[in-house]
Coordinates of C-alpha atoms in Angstrom, one line a residue:
X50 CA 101.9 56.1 64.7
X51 CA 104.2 58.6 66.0
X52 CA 104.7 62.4 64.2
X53 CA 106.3 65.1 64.2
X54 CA 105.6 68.6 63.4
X55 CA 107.3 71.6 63.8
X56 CA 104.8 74.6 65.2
X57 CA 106.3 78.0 65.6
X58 CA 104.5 80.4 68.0
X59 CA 104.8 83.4 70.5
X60 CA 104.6 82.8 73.7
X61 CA 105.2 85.6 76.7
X62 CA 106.9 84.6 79.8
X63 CA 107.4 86.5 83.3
X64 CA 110.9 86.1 84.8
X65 CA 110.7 85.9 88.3
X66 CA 112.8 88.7 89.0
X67 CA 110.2 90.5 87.1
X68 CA 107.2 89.3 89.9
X69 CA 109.4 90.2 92.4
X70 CA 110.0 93.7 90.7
X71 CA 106.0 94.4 90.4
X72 CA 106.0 92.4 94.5
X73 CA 108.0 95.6 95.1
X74 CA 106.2 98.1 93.4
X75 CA 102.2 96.5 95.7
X76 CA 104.2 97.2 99.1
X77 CA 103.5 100.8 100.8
X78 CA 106.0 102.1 103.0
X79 CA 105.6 100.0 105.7
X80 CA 105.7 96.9 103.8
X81 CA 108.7 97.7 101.8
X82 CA 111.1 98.7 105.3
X83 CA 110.2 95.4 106.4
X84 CA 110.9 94.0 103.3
X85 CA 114.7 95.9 103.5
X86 CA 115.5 94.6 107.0
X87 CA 114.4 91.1 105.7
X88 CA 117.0 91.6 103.1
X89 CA 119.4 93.0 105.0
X90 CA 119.4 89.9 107.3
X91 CA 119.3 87.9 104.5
X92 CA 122.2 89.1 102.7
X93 CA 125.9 89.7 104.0
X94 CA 126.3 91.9 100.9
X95 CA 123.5 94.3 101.2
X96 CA 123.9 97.0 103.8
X97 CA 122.2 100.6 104.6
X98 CA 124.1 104.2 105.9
X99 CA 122.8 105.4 109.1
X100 CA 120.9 108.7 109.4
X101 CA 123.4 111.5 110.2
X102 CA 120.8 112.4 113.4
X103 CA 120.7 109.5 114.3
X104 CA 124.4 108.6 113.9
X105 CA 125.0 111.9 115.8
X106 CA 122.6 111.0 118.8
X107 CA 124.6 107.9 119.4
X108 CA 128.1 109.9 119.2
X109 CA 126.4 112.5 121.6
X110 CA 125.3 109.9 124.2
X111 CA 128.2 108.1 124.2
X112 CA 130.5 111.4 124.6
X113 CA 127.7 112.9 127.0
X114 CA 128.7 113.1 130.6
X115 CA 126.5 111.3 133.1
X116 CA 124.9 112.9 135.6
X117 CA 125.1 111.2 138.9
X118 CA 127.9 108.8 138.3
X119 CA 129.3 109.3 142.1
X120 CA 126.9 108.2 145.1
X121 CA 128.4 110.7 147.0
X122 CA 126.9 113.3 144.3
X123 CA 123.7 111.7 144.0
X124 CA 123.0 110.9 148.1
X125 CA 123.3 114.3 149.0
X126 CA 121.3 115.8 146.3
X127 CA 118.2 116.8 148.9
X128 CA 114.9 118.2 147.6
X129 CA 113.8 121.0 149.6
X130 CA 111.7 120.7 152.4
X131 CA 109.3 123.3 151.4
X132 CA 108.7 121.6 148.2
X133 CA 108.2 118.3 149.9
X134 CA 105.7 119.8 152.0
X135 CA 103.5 121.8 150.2
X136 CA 103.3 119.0 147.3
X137 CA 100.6 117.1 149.2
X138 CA 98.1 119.8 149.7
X139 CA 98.7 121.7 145.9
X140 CA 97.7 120.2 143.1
X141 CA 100.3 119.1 140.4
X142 CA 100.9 121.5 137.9
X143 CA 101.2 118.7 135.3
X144 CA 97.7 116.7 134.8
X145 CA 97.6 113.4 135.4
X146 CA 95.7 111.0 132.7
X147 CA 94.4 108.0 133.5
X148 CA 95.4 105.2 131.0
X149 CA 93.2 104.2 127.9
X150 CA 91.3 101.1 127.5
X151 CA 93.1 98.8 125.4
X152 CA 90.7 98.0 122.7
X153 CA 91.5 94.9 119.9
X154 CA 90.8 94.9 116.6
X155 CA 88.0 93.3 115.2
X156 CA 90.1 91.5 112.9
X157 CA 92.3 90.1 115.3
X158 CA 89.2 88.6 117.0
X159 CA 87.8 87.0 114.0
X160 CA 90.9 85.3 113.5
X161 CA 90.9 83.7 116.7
X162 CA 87.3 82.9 115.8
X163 CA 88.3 81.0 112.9
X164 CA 91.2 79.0 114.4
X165 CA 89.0 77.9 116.9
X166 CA 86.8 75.9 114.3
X167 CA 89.8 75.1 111.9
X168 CA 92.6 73.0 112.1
X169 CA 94.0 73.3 108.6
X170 CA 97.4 75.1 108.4
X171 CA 96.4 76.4 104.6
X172 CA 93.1 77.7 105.4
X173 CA 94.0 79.4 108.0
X174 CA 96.9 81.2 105.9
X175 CA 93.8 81.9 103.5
X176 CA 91.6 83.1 106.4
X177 CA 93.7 85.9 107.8
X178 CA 94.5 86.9 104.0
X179 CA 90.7 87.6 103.9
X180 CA 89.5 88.8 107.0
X181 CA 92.7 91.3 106.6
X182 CA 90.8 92.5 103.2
X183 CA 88.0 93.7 105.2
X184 CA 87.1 97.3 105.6
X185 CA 86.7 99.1 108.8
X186 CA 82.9 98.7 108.6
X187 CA 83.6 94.8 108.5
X188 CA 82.2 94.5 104.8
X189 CA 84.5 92.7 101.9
X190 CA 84.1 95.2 99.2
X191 CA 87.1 93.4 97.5
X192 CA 85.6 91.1 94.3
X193 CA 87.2 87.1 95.3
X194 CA 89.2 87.3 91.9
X195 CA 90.8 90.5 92.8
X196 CA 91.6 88.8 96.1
X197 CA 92.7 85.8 94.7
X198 CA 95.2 87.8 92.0
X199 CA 96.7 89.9 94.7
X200 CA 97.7 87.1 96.8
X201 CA 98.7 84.9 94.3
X202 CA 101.1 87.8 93.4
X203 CA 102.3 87.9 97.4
X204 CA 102.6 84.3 97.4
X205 CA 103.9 83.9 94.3
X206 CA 101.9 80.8 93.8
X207 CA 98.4 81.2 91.9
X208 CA 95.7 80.8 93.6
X209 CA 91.8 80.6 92.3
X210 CA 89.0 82.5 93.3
X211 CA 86.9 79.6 94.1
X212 CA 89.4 79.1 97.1
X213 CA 88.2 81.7 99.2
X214 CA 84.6 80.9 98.5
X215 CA 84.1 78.4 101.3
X216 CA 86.3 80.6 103.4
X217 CA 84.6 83.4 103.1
X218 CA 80.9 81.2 103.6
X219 CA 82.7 80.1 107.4
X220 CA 83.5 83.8 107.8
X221 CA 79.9 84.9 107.5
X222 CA 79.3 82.1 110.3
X223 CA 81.2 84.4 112.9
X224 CA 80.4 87.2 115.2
X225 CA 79.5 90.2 114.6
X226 CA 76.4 89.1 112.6
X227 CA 76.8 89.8 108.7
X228 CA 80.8 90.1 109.0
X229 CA 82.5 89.6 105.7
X230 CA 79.1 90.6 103.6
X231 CA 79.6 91.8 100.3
X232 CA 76.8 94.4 100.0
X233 CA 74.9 96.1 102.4
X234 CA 71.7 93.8 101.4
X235 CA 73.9 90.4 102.0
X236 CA 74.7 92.0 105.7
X237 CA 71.0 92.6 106.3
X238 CA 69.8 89.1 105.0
X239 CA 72.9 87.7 107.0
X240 CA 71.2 89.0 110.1
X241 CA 67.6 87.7 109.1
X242 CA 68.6 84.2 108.7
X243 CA 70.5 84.3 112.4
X244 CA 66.9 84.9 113.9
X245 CA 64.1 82.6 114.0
X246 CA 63.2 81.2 110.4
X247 CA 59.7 80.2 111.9
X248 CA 58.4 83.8 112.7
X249 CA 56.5 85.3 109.7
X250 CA 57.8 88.5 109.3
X251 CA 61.6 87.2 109.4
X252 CA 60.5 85.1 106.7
X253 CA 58.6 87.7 104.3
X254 CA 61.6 90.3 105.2
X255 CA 63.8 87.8 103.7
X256 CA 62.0 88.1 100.8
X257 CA 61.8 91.1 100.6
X258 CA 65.4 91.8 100.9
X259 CA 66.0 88.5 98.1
X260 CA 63.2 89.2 95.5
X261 CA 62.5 92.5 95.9
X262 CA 65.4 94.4 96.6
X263 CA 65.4 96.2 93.6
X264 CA 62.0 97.4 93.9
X265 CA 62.6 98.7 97.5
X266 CA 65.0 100.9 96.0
X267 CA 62.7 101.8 93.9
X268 CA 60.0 102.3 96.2
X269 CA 57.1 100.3 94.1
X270 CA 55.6 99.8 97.7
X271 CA 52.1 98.7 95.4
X272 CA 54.4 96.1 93.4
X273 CA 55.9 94.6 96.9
X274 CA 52.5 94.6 98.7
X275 CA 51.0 92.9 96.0
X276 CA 53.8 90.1 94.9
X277 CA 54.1 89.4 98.9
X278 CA 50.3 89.3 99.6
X279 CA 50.9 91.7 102.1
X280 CA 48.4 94.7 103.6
X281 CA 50.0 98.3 104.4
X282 CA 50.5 97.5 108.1
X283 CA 52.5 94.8 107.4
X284 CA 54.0 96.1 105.5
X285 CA 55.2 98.5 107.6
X286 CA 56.2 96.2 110.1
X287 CA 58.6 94.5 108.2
X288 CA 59.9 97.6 107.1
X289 CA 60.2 98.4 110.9
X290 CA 62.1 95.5 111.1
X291 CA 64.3 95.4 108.8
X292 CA 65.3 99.4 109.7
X293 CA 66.5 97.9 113.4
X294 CA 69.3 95.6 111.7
X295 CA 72.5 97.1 111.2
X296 CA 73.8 98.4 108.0
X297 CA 77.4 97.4 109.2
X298 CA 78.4 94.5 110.7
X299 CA 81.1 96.7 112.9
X300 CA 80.2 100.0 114.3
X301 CA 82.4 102.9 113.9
X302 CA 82.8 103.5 117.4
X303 CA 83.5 100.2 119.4
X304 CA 83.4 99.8 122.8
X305 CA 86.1 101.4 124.7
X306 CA 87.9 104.2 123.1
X307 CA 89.3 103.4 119.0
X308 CA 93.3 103.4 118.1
X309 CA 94.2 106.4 116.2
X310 CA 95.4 104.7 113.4
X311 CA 98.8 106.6 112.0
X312 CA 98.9 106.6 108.4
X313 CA 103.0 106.6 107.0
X314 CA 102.2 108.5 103.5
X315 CA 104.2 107.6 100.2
X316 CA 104.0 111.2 98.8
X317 CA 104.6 114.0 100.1
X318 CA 103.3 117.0 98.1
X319 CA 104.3 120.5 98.8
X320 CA 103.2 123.9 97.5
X321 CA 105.5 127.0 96.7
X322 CA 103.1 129.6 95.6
X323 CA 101.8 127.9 92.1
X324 CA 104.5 125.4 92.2
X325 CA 103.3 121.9 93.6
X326 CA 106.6 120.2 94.5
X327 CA 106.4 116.0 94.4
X328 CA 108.3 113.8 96.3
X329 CA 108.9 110.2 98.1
X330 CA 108.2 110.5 101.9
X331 CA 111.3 108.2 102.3
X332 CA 114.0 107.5 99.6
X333 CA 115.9 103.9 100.5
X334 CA 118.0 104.1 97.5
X335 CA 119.9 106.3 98.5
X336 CA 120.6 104.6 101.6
X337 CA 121.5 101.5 100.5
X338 CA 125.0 99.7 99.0
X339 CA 126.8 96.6 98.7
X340 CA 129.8 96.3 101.4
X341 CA 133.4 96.4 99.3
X342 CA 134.7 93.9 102.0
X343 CA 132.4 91.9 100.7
X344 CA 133.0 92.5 96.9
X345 CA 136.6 91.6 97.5
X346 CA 135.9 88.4 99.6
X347 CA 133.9 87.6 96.2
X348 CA 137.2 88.4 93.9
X349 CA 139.1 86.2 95.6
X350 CA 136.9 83.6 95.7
X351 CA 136.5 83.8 92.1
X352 CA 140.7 83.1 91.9
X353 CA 140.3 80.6 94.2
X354 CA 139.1 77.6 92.4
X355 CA 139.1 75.3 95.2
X356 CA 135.6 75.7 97.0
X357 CA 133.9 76.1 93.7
X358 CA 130.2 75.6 95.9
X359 CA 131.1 78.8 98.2
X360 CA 132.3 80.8 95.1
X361 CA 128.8 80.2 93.5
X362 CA 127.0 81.1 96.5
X363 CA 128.7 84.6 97.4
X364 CA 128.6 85.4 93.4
X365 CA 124.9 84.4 94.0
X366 CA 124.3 86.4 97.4
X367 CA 126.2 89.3 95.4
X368 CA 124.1 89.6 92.0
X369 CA 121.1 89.4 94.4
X370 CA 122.3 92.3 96.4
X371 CA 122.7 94.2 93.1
X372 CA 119.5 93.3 91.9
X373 CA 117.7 94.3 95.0
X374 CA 119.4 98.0 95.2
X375 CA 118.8 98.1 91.6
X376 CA 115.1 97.1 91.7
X377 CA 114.6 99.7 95.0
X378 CA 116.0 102.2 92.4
X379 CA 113.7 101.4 89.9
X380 CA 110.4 101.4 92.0
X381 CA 111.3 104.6 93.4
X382 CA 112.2 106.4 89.5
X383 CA 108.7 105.0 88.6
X384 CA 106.9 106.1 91.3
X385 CA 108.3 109.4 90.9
X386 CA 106.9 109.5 87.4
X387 CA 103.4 108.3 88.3
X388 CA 102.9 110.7 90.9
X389 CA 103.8 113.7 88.8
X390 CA 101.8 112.6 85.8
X391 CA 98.8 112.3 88.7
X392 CA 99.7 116.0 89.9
X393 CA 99.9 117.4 86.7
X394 CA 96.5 116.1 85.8
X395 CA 94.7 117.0 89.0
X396 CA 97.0 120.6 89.4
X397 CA 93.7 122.5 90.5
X398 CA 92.8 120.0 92.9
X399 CA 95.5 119.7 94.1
X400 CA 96.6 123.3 94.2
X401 CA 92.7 124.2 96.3
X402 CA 91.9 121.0 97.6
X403 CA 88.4 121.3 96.7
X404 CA 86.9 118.0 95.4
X405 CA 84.6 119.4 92.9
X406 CA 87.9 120.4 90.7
X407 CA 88.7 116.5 90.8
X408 CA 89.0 115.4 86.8
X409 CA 88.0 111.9 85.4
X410 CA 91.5 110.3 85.5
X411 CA 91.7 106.5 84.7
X412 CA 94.3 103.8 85.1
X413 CA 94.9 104.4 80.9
X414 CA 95.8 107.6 81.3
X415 CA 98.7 107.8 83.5
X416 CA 99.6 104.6 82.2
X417 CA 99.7 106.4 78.5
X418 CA 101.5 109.5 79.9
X419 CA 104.1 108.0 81.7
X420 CA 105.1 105.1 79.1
X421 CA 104.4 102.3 81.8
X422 CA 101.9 99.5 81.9
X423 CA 98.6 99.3 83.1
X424 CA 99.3 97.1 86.2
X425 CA 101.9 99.0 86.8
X426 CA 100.1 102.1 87.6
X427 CA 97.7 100.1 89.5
X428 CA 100.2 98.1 91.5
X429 CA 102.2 101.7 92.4
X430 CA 98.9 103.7 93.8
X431 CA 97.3 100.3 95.0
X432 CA 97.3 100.9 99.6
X433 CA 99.1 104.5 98.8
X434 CA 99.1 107.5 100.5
X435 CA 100.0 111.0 99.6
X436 CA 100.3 113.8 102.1
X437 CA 99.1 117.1 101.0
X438 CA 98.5 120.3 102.2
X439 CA 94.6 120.1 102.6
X440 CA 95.3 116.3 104.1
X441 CA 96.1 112.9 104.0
X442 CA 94.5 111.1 100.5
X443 CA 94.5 107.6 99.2
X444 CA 95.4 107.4 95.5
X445 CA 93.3 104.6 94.2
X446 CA 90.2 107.3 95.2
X447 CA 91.6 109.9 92.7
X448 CA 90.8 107.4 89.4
X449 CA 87.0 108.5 89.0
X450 CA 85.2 107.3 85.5
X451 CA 83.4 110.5 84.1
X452 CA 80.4 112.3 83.2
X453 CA 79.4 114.4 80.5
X454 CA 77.3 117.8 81.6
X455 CA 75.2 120.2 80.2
X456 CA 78.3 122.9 78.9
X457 CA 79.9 119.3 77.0
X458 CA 82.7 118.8 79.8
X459 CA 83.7 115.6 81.7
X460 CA 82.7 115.8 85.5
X461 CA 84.3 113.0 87.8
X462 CA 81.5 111.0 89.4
X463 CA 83.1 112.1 92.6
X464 CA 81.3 115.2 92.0
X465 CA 78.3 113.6 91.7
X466 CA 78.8 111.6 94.2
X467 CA 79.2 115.0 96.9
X468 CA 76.2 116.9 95.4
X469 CA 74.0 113.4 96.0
X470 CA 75.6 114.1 99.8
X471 CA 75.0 117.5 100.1
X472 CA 71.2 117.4 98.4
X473 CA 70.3 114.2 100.5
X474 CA 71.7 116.2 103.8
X475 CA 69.5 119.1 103.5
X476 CA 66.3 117.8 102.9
X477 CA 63.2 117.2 104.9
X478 CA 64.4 114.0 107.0
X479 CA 60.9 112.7 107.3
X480 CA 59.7 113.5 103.8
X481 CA 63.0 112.2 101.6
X482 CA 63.8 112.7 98.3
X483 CA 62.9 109.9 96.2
X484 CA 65.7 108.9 93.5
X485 CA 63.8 110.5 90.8
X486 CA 64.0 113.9 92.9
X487 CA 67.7 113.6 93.3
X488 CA 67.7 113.4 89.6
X489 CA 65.8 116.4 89.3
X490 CA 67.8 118.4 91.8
X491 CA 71.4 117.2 90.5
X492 CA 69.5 118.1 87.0
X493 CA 69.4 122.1 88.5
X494 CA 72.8 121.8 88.9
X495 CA 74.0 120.7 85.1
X496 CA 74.3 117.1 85.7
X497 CA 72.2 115.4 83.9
X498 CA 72.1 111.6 84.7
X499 CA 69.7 108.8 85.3
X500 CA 67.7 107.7 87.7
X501 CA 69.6 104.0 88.1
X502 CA 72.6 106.5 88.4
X503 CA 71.6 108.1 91.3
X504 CA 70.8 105.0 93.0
X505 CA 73.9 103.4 91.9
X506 CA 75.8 106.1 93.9
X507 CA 73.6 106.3 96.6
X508 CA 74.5 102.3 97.2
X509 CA 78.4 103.3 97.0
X510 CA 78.0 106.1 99.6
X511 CA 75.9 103.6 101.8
X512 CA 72.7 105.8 102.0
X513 CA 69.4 103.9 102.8
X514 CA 66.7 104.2 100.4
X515 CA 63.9 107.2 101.0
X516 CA 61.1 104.7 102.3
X517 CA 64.1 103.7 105.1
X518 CA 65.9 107.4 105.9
X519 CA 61.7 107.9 106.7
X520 CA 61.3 105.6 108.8
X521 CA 65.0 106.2 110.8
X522 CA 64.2 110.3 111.0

């Protein structure tokens, strides 16, 4: 039999002018004056004021006299003799350069890679997304489910996790060896399993690496010999071996000569004596209105009843425009917030630049300060940059966990992380410190941590364990 029954419960729902609001608030400053001359072409009723420079170059070259208008001017315009003539034996005063080697991307060349053993439109899409998650060493240090979320929120449609997993399989196919690894063990295993699989030592390295990771890290050389069935000199070998492989798939210096890479910051931070002053590196709200031709053509439209069809679409095209300057206002007023609630809880950092004054900061506490939402604060200093006077600094590197010392006060792990730098770069480099020597050492210097600590940081900073920085002094 049919029923009915009457259920009443809370339900929240996203509008999807607010995804395209938090859309806005993920772009950087690239990404968001692409997204403004998309609009701008989009929509009659959104337009932007020229710069006053630039507006005033343009009046200047138009009202500039030209040199050389007449022939008669130019054509008897001779150069010298004397500077003709001596020009071939002198050198120029002006050095000449000869031009760089255009060098590609690694990226760009993995892509091609993939289309050449894909056909699928969708994948592809997918592909790039992935192989443009990659850092600069060529290792995805991304989680698939963050992945997934972030484009899902670009693409607006959602996307699971387990879509990228056979993507990311094929990308691990392509060359460089142990591209798209997610650890630096899953880059050297990646290169094990592209040589021979019948040669012994390939085999009990890959072992090694699978079972017994952990205990290399730990250096229970006794516990490996013996769970392997392996004597010293073996031992060793395999050790050798596995040193020879590369820790990252790309190399920081590729052949040719590397792009500087120009970074467009977000923030711009400057100090006036012990004043830190924060703002946007480039406002767009100001620069941005709806044309009054256009409001009017939507007036009359609205008192002429005839084309009902065009009327909706210019009122449409017009609520959008409004929308879009509004939300541009909006992203801008809460970035503004975030940024100073970040600079007043990291003043003495950001006042000396040294990174031991960092403070554990999380995403809770801005978020808590400023009155926003979590993913808020994590969608505004998500791919952001803010210039300071000590340098250029990403903002998602500033939210450190932290650690308790011996005086009772929270140290950011960042600290930690640059004493484990600066202990492991002064010692012996073919007697190591061993983790449990780092602990003592850090343990000098008031921090007091474990020993699965140290090697926990020690994997984030991509240091080698002691047996290896041995066998590579």
């Amino acid at each position: 039999m049919l029923q009915q029954n009457l259920v009443q419960k809370q339900e929240t729902k996203i509008l999807p002018q607010q995804i395209q609001l938090l859309n806005l608030f993920h772009l950087n400053t690239l990404e968001l004056e692409h997204r403004i001359e998309q609009e701008l072409e989009d929509n009659p009723f959104l337009e932007k004021k020229e710069d006053e420079e630039e507006a005033n170059a343009d009046k200047f070259a138009k009202e500039q006299v030209q040199d050389y208008q007449d022939w008669d001017e130019y054509g008897y315009d001779d150069i010298p003799d004397y500077k003709m003539e001596y020009s071939n034996y002198l050198p120029d005063e002006e050095k000449t350069f000869s031009p760089m080697k255009a060098s590609t991307d690694f990226r760009e060349d993995l892509k091609k890679q993939y289309r050449l053993c894909c056909n699928d439109t969708d994948e592809i899409l997918l592909a790039d997304y992935l192989i443009d998650s990659l850092s600069d060493d060529g290792l995805l240090e991304l989680p698939l489910d963050k992945i997934a979320e972030e484009y899902s929120f670009s693409c607006k449609t959602w996307l699971e996790p387990e879509a990228f997993e056979q993507i990311l399989y094929n990308l691990q196919k392509l060359d460089p060896i142990g591209i798209g690894a997610r650890s630096i063990c899953e880059c050297l295993l990646l290169q094990l399993r592209s040589m021979n699989g019948k040669r012994p030592d390939v085999i009990k390295a890959i072992c090694l690496l699978q079972d017994h990771y952990q205990d290399l890290r730990n250096r229970n050389m006794d516990k490996i010999m013996e769970c392997l069935q392996l004597e010293e000199d073996e031992l060793k070998i395999i050790l050798e071996l596995v040193s020879s492989l590369k820790m990252k798939p790309v190399a920081e210096v590729q052949e040719g000569s590397t792009p500087n890479s120009h970074i467009i910051p977000d923030f711009l931070i400057v100090q006036e004596g012990d004043y830190l002053e924060v703002s946007l590196y480039n406002q767009r709200s100001s620069s941005l209105f709806i044309s009054r031709e256009w409001k009017e053509i939507v007036a009359d439209s609205q008192k002429n009843k005839k084309d009902a069809a065009a009327a909706q679409y210019l009122k449409n095209k017009y609520q959008s425009a409004q929308w879009f300057v509004s939300a541009i206002r909006q992203r801008e007023g809460t970035m503004l917030r975030i940024m100073k609630a970040i600079v007043n809880m990291q003043y003495d950092y950001f006042r000396e630049g040294d990174i031991k004054l960092l403070k554990p900061m999380i995403l809770k506490n801005i978020a808590d300060k400023t009155g926003v939402d979590i993913s808020t604060v994590s969608r505004i200093t998500c791919n952001k940059y803010v210039d300071t006077p000590f340098g250029m600094i990403l903002l998602k590197d500033l939210f450190t966990e932290g650690i308790i010392n011996e005086k009772g006060e929270a140290i950011s792990n960042k600290v930690i992380q640059v004493a484990i730098e600066d202990a492991i770069e002064k010692e012996d480099k073919k007697n190591p410190y061993t983790d449990q020597q780092l602990v003592t050492i850090l343990a000098k210097r008031g921090f007091s941590i474990a020993r699965r600590t140290v090697a926990k940081y020690r994997e984030i900073l991509q240091i080698p364990v002691a047996q290896m920085r041995s066998i590579w002094a």
